[in-house]
PDB file of C-alpha atoms in Angstrom:
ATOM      1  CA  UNK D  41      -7.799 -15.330  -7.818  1.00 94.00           C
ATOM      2  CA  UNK D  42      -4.124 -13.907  -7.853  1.00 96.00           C
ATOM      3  CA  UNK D  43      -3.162 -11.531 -10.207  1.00 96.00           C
ATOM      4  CA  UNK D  44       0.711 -11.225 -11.054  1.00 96.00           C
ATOM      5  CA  UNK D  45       2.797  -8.447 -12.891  1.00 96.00           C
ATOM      6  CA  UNK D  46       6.207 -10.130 -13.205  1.00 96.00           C
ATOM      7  CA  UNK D  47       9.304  -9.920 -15.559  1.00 94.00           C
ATOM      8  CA  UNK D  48      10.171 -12.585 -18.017  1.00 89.00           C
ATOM      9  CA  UNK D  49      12.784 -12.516 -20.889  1.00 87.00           C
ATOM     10  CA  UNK D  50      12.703  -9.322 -20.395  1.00 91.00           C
ATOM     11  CA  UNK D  51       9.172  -8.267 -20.809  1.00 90.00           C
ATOM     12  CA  UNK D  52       6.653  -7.195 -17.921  1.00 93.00           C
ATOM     13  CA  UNK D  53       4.111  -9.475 -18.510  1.00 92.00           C
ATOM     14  CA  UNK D  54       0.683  -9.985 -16.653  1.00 92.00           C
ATOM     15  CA  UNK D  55      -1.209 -13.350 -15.213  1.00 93.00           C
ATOM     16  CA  UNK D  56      -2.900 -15.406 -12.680  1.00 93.00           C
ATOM     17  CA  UNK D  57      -1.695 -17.664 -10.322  1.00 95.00           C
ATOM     18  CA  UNK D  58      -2.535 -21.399 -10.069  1.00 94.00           C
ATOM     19  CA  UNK D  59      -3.073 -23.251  -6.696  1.00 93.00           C
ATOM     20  CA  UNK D  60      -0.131 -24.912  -6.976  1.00 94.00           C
ATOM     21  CA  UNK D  61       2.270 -21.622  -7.712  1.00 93.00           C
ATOM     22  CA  UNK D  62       2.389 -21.953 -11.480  1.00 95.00           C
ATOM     23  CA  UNK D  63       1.666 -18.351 -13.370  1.00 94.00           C
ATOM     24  CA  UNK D  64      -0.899 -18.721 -16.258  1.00 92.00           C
ATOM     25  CA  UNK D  65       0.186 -15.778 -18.542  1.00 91.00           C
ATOM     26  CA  UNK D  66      -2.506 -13.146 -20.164  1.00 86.00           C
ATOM     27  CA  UNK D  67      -2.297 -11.382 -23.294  1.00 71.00           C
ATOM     28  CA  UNK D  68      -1.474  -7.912 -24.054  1.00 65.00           C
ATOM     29  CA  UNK D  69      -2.995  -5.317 -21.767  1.00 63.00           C
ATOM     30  CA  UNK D  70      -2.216  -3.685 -18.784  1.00 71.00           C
ATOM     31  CA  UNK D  71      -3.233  -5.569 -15.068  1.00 82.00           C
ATOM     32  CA  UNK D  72      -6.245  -2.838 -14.734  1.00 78.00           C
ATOM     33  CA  UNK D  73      -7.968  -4.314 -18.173  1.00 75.00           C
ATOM     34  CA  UNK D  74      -8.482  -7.638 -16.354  1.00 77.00           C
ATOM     35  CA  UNK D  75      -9.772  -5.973 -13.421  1.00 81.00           C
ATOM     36  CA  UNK D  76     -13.030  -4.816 -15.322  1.00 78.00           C
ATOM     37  CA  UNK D  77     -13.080  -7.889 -17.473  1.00 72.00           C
ATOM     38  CA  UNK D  78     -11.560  -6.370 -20.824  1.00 65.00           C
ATOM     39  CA  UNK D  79      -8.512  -9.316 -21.195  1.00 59.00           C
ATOM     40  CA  UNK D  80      -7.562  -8.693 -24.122  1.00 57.00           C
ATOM     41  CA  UNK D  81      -5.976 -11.973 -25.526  1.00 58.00           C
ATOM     42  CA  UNK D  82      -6.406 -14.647 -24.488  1.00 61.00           C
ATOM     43  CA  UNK D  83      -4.676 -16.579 -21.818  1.00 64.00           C
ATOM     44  CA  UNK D  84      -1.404 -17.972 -23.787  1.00 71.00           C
ATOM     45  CA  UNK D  85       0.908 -20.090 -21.810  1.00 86.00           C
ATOM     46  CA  UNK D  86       1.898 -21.150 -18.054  1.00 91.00           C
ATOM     47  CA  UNK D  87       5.805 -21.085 -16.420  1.00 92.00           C
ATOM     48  CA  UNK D  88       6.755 -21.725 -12.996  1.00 94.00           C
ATOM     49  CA  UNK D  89       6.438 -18.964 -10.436  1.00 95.00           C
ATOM     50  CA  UNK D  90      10.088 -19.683  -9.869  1.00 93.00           C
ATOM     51  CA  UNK D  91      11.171 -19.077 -13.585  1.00 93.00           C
ATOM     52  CA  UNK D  92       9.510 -15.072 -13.499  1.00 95.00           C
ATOM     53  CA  UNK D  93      10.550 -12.033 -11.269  1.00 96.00           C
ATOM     54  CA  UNK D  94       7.190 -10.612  -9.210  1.00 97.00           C
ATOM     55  CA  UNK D  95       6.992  -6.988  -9.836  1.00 97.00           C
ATOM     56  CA  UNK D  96       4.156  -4.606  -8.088  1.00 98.00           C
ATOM     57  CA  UNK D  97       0.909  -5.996  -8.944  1.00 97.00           C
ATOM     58  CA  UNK D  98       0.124  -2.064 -10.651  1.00 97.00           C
ATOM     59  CA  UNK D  99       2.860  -0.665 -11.522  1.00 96.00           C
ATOM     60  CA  UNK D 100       1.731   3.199 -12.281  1.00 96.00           C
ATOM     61  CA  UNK D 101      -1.997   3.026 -10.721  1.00 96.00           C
ATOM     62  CA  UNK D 102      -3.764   6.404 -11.731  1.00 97.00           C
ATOM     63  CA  UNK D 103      -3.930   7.308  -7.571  1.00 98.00           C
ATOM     64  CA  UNK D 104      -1.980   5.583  -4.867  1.00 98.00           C
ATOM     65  CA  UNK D 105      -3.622   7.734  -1.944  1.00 98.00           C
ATOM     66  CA  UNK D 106      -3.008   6.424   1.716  1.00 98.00           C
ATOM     67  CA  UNK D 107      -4.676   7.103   4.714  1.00 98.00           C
ATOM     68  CA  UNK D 108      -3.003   8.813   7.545  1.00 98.00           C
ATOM     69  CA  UNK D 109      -3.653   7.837  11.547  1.00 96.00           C
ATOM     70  CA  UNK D 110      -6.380   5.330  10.766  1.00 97.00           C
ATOM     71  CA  UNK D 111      -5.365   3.342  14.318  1.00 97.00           C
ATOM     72  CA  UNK D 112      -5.977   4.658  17.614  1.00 94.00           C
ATOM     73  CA  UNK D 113      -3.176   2.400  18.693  1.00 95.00           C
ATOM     74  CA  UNK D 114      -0.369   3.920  16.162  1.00 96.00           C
ATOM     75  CA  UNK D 115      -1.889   7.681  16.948  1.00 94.00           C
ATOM     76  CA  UNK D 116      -0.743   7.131  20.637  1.00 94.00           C
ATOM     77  CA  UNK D 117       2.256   5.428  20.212  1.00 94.00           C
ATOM     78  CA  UNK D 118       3.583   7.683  18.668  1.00 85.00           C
ATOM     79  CA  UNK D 119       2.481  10.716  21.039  1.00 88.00           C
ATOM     80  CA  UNK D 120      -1.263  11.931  19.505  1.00 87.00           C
ATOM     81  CA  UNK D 121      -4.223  12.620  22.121  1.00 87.00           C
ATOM     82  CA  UNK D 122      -6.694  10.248  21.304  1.00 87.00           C
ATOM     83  CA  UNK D 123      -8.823  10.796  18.267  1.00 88.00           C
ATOM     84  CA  UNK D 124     -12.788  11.200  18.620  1.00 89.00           C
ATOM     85  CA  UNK D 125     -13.970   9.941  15.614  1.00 90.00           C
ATOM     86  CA  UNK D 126     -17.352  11.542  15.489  1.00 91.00           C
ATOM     87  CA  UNK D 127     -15.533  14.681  15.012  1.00 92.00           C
ATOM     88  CA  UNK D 128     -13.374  13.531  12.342  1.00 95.00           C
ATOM     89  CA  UNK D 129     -13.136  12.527   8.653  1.00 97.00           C
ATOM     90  CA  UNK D 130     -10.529  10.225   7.107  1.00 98.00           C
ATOM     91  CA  UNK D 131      -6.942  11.963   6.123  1.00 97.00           C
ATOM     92  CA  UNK D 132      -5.968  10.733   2.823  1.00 98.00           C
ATOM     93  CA  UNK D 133      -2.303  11.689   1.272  1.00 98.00           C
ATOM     94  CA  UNK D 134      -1.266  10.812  -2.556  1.00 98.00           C
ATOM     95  CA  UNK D 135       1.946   8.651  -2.946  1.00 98.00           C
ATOM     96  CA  UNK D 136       3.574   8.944  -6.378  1.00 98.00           C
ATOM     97  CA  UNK D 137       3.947   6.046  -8.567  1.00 97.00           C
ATOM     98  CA  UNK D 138       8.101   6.401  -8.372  1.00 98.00           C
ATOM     99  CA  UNK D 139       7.529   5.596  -4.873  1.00 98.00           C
ATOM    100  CA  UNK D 140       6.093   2.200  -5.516  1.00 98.00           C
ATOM    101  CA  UNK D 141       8.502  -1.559  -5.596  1.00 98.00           C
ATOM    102  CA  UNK D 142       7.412  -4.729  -5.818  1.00 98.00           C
ATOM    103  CA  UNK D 143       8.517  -7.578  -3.675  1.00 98.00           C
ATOM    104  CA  UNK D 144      11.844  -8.329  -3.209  1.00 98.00           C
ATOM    105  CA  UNK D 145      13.143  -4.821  -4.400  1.00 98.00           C
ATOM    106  CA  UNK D 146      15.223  -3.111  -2.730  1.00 98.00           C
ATOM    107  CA  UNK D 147      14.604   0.101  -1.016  1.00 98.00           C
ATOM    108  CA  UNK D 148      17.296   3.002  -1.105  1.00 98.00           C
ATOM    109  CA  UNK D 149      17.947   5.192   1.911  1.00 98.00           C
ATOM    110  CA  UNK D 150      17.627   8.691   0.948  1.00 98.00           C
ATOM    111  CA  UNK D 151      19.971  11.318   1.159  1.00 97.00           C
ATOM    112  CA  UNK D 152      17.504  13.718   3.066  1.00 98.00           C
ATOM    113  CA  UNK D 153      16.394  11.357   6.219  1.00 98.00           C
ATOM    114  CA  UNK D 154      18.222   9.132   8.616  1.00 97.00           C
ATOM    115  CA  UNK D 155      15.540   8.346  10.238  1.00 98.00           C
ATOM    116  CA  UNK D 156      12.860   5.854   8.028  1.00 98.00           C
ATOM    117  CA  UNK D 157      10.680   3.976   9.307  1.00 98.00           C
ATOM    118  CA  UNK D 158       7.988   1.533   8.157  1.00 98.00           C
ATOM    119  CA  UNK D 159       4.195   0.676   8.183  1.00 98.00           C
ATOM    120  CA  UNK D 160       2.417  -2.397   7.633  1.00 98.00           C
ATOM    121  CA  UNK D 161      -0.741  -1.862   5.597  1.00 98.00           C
ATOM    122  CA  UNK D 162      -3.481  -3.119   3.371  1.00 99.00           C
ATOM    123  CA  UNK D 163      -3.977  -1.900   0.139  1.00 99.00           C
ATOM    124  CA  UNK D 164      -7.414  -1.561  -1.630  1.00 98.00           C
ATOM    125  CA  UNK D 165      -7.740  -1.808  -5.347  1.00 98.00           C
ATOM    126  CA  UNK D 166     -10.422   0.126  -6.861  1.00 98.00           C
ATOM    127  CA  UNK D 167     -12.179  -2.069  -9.502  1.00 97.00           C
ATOM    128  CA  UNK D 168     -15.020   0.480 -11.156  1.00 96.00           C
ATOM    129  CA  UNK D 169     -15.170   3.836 -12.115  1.00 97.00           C
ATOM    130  CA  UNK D 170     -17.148   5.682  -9.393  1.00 98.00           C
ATOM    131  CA  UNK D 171     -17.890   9.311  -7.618  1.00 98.00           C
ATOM    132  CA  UNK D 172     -19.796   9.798  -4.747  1.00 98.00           C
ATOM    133  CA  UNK D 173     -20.511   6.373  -4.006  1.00 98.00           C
ATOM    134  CA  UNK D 174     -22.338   5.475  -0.879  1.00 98.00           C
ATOM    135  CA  UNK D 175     -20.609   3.429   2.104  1.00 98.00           C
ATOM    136  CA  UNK D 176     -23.076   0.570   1.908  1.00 98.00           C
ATOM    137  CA  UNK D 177     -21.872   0.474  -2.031  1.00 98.00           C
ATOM    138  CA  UNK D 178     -18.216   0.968  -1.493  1.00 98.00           C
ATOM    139  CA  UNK D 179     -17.175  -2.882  -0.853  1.00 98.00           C
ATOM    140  CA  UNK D 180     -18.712  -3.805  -4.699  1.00 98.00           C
ATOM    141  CA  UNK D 181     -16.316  -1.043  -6.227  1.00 98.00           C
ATOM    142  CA  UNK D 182     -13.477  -3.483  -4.603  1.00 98.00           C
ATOM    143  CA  UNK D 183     -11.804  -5.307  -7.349  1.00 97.00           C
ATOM    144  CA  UNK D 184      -8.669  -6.894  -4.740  1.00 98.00           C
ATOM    145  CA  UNK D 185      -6.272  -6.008  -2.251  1.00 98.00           C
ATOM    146  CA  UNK D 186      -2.845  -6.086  -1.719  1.00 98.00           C
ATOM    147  CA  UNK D 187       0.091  -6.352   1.380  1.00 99.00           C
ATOM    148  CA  UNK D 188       1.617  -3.159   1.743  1.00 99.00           C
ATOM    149  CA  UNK D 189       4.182  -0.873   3.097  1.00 98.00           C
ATOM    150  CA  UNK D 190       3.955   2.868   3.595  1.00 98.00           C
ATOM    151  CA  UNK D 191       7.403   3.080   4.242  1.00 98.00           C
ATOM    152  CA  UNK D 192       8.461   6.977   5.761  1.00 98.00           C
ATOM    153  CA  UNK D 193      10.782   9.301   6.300  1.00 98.00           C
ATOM    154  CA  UNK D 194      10.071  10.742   9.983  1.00 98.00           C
ATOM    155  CA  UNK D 195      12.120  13.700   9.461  1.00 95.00           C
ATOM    156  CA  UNK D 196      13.609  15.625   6.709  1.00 96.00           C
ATOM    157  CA  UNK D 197      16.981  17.918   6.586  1.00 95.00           C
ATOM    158  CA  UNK D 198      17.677  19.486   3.298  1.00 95.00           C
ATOM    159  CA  UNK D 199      20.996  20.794   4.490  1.00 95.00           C
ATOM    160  CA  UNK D 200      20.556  24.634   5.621  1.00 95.00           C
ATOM    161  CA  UNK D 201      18.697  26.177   8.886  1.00 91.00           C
ATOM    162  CA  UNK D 202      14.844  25.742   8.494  1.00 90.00           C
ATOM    163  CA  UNK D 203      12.225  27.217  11.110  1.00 86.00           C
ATOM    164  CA  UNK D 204      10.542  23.604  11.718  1.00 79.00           C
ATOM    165  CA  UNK D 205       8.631  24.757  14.647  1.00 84.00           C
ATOM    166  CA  UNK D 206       6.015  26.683  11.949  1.00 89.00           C
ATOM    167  CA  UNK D 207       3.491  23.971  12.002  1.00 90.00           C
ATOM    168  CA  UNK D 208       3.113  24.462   7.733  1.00 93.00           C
ATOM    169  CA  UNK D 209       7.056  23.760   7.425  1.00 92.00           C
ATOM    170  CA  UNK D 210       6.412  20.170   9.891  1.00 92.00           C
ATOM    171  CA  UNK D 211       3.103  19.302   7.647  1.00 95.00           C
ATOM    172  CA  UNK D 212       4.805  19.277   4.677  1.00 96.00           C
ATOM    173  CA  UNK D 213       7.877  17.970   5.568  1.00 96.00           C
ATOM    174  CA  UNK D 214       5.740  15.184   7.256  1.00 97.00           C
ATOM    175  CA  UNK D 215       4.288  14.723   3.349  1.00 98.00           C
ATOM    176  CA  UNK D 216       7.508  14.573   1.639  1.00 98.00           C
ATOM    177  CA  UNK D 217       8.842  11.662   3.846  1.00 98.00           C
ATOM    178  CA  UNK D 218       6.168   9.796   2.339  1.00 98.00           C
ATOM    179  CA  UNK D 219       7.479  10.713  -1.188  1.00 98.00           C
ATOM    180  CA  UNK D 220      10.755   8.760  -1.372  1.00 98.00           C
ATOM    181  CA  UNK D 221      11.477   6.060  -4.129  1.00 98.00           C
ATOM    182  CA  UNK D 222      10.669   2.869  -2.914  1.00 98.00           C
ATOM    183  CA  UNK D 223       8.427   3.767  -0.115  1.00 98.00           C
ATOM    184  CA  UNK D 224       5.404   2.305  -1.464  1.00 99.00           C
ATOM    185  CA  UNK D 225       6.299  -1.368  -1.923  1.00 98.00           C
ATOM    186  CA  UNK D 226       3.378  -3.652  -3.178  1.00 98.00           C
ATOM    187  CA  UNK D 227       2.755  -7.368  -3.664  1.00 98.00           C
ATOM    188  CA  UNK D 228       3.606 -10.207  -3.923  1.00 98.00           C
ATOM    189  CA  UNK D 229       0.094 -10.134  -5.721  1.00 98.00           C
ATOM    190  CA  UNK D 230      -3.446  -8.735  -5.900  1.00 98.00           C
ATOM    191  CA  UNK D 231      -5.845 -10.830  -4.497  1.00 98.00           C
ATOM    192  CA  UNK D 232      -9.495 -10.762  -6.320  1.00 97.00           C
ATOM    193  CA  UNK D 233     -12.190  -8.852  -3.665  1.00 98.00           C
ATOM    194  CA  UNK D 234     -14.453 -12.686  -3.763  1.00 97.00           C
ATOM    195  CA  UNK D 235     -11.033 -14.262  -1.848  1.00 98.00           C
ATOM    196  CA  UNK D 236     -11.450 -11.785   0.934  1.00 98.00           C
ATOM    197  CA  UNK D 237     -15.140 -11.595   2.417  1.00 97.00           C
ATOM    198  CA  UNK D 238     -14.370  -9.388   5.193  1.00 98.00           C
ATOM    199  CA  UNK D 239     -11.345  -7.128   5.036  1.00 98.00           C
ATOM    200  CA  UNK D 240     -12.159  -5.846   8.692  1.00 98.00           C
ATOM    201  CA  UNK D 241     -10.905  -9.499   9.714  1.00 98.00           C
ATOM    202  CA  UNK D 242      -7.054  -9.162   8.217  1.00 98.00           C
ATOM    203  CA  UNK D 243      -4.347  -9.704  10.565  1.00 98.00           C
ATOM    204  CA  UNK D 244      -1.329  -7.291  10.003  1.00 98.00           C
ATOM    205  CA  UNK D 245       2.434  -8.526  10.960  1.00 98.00           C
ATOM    206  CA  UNK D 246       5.792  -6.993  10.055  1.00 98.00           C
ATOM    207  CA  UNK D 247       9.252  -7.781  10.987  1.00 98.00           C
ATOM    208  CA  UNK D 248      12.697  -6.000  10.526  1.00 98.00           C
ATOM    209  CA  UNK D 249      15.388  -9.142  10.213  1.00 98.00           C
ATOM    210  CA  UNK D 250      12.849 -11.819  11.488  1.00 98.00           C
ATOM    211  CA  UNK D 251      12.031  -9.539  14.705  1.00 98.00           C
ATOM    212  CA  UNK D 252       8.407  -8.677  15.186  1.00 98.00           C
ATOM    213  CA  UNK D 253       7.584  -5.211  14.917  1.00 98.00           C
ATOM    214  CA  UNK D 254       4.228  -4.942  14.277  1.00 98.00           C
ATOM    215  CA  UNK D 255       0.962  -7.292  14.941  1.00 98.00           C
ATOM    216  CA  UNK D 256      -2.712  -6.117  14.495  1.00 98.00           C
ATOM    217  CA  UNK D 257      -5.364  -6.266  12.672  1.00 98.00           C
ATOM    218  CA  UNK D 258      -7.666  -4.336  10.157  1.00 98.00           C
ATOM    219  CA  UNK D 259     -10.759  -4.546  12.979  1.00 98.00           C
ATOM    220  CA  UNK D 260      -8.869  -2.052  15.101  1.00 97.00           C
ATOM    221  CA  UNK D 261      -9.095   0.665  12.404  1.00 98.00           C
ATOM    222  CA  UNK D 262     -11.075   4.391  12.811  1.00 97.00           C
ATOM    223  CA  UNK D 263     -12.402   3.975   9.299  1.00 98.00           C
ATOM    224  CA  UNK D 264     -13.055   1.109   7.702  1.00 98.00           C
ATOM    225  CA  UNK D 265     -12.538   0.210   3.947  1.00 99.00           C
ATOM    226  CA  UNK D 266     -16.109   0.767   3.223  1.00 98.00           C
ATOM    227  CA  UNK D 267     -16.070   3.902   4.447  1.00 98.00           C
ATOM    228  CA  UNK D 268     -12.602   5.180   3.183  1.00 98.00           C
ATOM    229  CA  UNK D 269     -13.239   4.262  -0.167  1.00 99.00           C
ATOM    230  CA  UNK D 270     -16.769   6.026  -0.067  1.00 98.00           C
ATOM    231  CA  UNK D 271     -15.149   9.065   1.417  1.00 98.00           C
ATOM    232  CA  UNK D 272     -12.458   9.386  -1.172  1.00 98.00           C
ATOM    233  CA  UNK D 273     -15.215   9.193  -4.496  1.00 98.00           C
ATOM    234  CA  UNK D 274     -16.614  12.044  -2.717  1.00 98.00           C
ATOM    235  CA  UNK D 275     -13.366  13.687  -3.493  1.00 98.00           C
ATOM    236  CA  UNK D 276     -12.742  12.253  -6.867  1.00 98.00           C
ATOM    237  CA  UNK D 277     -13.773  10.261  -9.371  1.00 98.00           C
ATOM    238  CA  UNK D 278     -11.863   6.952  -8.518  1.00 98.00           C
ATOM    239  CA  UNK D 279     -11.210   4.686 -11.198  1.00 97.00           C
ATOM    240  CA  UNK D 280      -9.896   1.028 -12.172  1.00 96.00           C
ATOM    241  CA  UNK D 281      -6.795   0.566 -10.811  1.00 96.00           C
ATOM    242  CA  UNK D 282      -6.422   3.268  -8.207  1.00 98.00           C
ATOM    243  CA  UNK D 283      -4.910   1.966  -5.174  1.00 98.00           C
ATOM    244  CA  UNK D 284      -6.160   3.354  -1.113  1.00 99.00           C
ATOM    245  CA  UNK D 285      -3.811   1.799   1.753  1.00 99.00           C
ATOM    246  CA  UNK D 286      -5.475   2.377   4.579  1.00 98.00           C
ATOM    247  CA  UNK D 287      -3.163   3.527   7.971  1.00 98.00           C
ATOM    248  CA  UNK D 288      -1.026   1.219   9.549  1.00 98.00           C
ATOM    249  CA  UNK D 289      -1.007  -0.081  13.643  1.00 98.00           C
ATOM    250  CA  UNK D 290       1.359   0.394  16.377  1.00 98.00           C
ATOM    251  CA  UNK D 291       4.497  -0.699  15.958  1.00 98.00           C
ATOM    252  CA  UNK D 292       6.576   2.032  14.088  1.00 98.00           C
ATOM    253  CA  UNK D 293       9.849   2.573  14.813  1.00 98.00           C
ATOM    254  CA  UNK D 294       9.342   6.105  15.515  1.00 97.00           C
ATOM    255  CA  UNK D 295       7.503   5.058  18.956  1.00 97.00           C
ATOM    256  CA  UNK D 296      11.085   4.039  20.204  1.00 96.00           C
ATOM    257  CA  UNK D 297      13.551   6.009  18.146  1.00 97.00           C
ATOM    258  CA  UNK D 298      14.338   2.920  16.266  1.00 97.00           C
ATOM    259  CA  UNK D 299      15.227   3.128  12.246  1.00 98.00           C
ATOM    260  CA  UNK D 300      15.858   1.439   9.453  1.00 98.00           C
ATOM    261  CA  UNK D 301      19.436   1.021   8.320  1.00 98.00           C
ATOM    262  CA  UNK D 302      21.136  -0.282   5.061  1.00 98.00           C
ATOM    263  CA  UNK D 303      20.606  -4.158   4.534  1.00 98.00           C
ATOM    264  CA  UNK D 304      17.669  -4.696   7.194  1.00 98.00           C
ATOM    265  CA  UNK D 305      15.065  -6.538   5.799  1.00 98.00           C
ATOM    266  CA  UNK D 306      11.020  -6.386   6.370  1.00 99.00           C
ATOM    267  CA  UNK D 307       8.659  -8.854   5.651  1.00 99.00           C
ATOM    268  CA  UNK D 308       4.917  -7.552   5.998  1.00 99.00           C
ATOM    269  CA  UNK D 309       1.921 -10.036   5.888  1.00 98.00           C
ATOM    270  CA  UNK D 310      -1.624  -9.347   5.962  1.00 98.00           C
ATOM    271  CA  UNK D 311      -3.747 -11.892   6.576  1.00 98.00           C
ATOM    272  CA  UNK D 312      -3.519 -14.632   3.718  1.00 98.00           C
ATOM    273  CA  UNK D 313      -2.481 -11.969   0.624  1.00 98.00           C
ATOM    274  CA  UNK D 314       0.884 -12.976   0.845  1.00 98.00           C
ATOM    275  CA  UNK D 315       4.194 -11.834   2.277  1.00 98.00           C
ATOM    276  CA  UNK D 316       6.047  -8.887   0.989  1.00 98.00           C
ATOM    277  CA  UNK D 317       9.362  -8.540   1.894  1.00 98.00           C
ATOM    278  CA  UNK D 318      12.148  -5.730   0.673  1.00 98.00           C
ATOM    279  CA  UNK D 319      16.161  -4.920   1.429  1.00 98.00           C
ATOM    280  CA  UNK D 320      16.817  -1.529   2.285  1.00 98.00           C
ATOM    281  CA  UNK D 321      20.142  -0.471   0.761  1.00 96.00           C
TER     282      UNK D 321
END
């Protein structure tokens, strides 16, 4: 199934979407209701896909955390020694829900970076309250995933003289060009965890103005989703409606000095969860 969050006459309404693109609207309730089953209403009427504006699937998920170098690939690229992964543990980040768009938003260029950049991800939904789940559990507290786009700032330049060679001043300004509104675009849609029976099979494609930038796929990464989503319940309690993306491949423009500008456009697609594409202004 498809899940929707769109605007119509005004109101942000929630639904499904029919096989041949035609939204079948919910009642009241918030997208992370139907995701354990409480609906509410019931389903009330259908409209065109055409006739509604697609909005992030979850607009203000309790977590959006996002895992850092999760590709071998993208760690190189982009000048990293290879990482041995039996001496390592997923790096998860939190993204805050200002930073999320949904498709066909546009994205504005901040006024502390020049240099942004983007990465092609996929998004977990968290369908089930859980805490210290197990890895061979993890995949059943999957409720959907989602195209994503952990859009960055590379660097950061407040305006006055900073010491950025103390490796606590580069951390954190590495953290805060993942902050930015609009650098956490989502969509078009969530697609239900029983569409998608292996999400280590996903290809992942971006391209700035119809130019491939990135091609993968979710096999190539250090952790899987399994195991990401087992190791972040031993952190917290995650609960309906939290959101994991989970590292992006090579292809970032950092790797050749290359940046977004105002009015290029990406369009990221990861396997068959639908294309997401956003403006940067």
């Amino acid at each position: 199934m498809r899940l929707v969050t769109y605007n119509r006459a005004g109101e942000v309404r929630h639904g499904r979407l029919t096989e041949d693109d035609r939204v079948v609207e919910f009642g009241d309730g918030d997208l992370e209701n139907y995701l354990t089953g409480r609906t509410g209403d019931p389903e009330r009427l259908e409209v065109a896909l055409a006739d509604v504006e697609l909005l992030a699937p979850l607009l203000r998920p309790g977590k959006l955390l996002a895992a850092a170098a999760n590709y071998q690939d993208h760690v190189t690229e982009t000048g990293g020694e290879p990482l041995d992964r039996s001496r390592l543990s997923p790096r998860l980040f939190l993204k805050p829900p200002t930073s999320i768009v949904g498709p066909g938003a546009t994205i504005p260029l901040p006024s502390v970076s020049t240099e942004v950049d983007w990465e092609a991800e996929l998004a977990v939904v968290i369908g089930r309250r859980v805490r210290d789940i197990a890895e061979s559990d993890a995949l059943d507290a999957v409720a959907g995933y989602m195209t994503s786009n952990d859009v960055s700032a590379r660097t950061v330049d407040y305006g006055f003289p900073r010491d950025t060679d103390d490796r606590a001043v580069w951390f954190f300004d590495w953290l805060a060009g993942k902050w930015l509104d609009g650098f956490a675009p989502l969509g078009p849609w969530l697609v239900t965890a029983d569409e998608v029976p292996d999400p280590q099979a996903l290809s992942i494609h971006l391209d700035v103005n119809g130019v491939t930038r990135q091609a993968g796929s979710t096999k190539d990464m250090i952790f899987s989703v399994a195991e990401l989503v087992a190791h972040a319940s031993r952190l917290m309690t995650l609960e309906p409606g939290d959101v994991i993306l989970t590292g992006t491949p090579s292809g970032v423009g950092a790797a050749t000095g290359e940046f977004l500008t105002a009015g290029d456009v990406m369009t990221v697609v990861v396997g068959q969860l639908g294309q997401l594409r956003n403006t940067v202004a």
